[in-house]
Phi, psi and omega in degrees: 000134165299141172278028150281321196276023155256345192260314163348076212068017176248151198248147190221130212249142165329327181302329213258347180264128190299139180256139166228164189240113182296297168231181153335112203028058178208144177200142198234131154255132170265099175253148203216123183244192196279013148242347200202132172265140178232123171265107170259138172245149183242136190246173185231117158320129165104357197266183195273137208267132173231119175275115184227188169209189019022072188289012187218000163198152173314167165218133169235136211235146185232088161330079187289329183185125202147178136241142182234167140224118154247125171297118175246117190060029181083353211271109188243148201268100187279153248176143208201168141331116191063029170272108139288158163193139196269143187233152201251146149329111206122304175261170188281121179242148148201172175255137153232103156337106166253355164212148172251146002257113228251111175263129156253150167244083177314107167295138129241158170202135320327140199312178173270094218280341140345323158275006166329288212291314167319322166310302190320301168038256185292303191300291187310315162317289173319314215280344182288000000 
C-alpha cells in the first residue's frame, strides 16, 4: 500500500506519530504521504550541531516555536516562530537551538526516499 491510501481522511495529531531520538537532544517525527514529507524535530540547546548537505533536493525548513540560527554555508539565519527558509541542494546547513524548546519542521518534496522506512512508521501505527 502507498503511503497516502493510509493517510488518506485520517486526521493525525504530532502526538500520535512515533518519535525518535536521534541523538542528545534532537528527537524527530516523520509524517510522510507518496509526495511530500513533513520532519518535526525538538531541539535542545547545547546538542551536537552535524553540519550536513543534500545533493539532491531543497529543504525548507520552519520554525514552529523557538529561536534558532540556521547555517547555510557557514552564514548563519536567525530564525523565530514562523520563520522560513529555503536551503538550497548542495549546501552545507545546520541548526543552532537557541531556547527550548525550539521545534523545527523540514519539508521535502519528494519525500527523502532515506527516510522511507521511517515514514512507514506511523502508516504501521494506524493500520493497528
Amino acid at each position: 500500500m502507498e503511503l497516502s491510501e493510509a493517510l488518506y481522511r485520517t486526521v493525525v495529531n504530532w502526538d500520535d506519530v512515533p518519535e525518535d531520538v536521534i541523538r542528545p537532544g534532537v528527537r524527530r517525527r516523520v509524517y510522510s504521504t507518496d509526495e511530500v514529507m513533513l520532519c518535526w524535530h525538538s531541539l535542545s540547546v547545547g546538542m551536537d550541531l552535524r553540519p550536513h548537505s543534500h545533493a539532491d533536493f531543497d529543504q525548507l525548513a520552519l520554525i514552529l516555536q523557538g529561536e534558532a540560527d540556521y547555517y547555510i554555508d557557514d552564514v548563519p539565519h536567525r530564525m523565530t516562530a514562523g520563520s522560513m527558509l529555503l536551503v538550497p541542494a548542495g549546501a552545507e546547513h545546520y541548526i543552532k537551538p537557541l531556547t527550548e524548546p525550539c521545534i523545527n519542521l523540514d519539508v521535502f518534496a519528494p519525500p527523502r526516499a532515506d527516510y522511507g522506512d521511517i515514514a512507514r512508521k506511523l502508516t504501521d501505527v494506524l493500520a493497528q
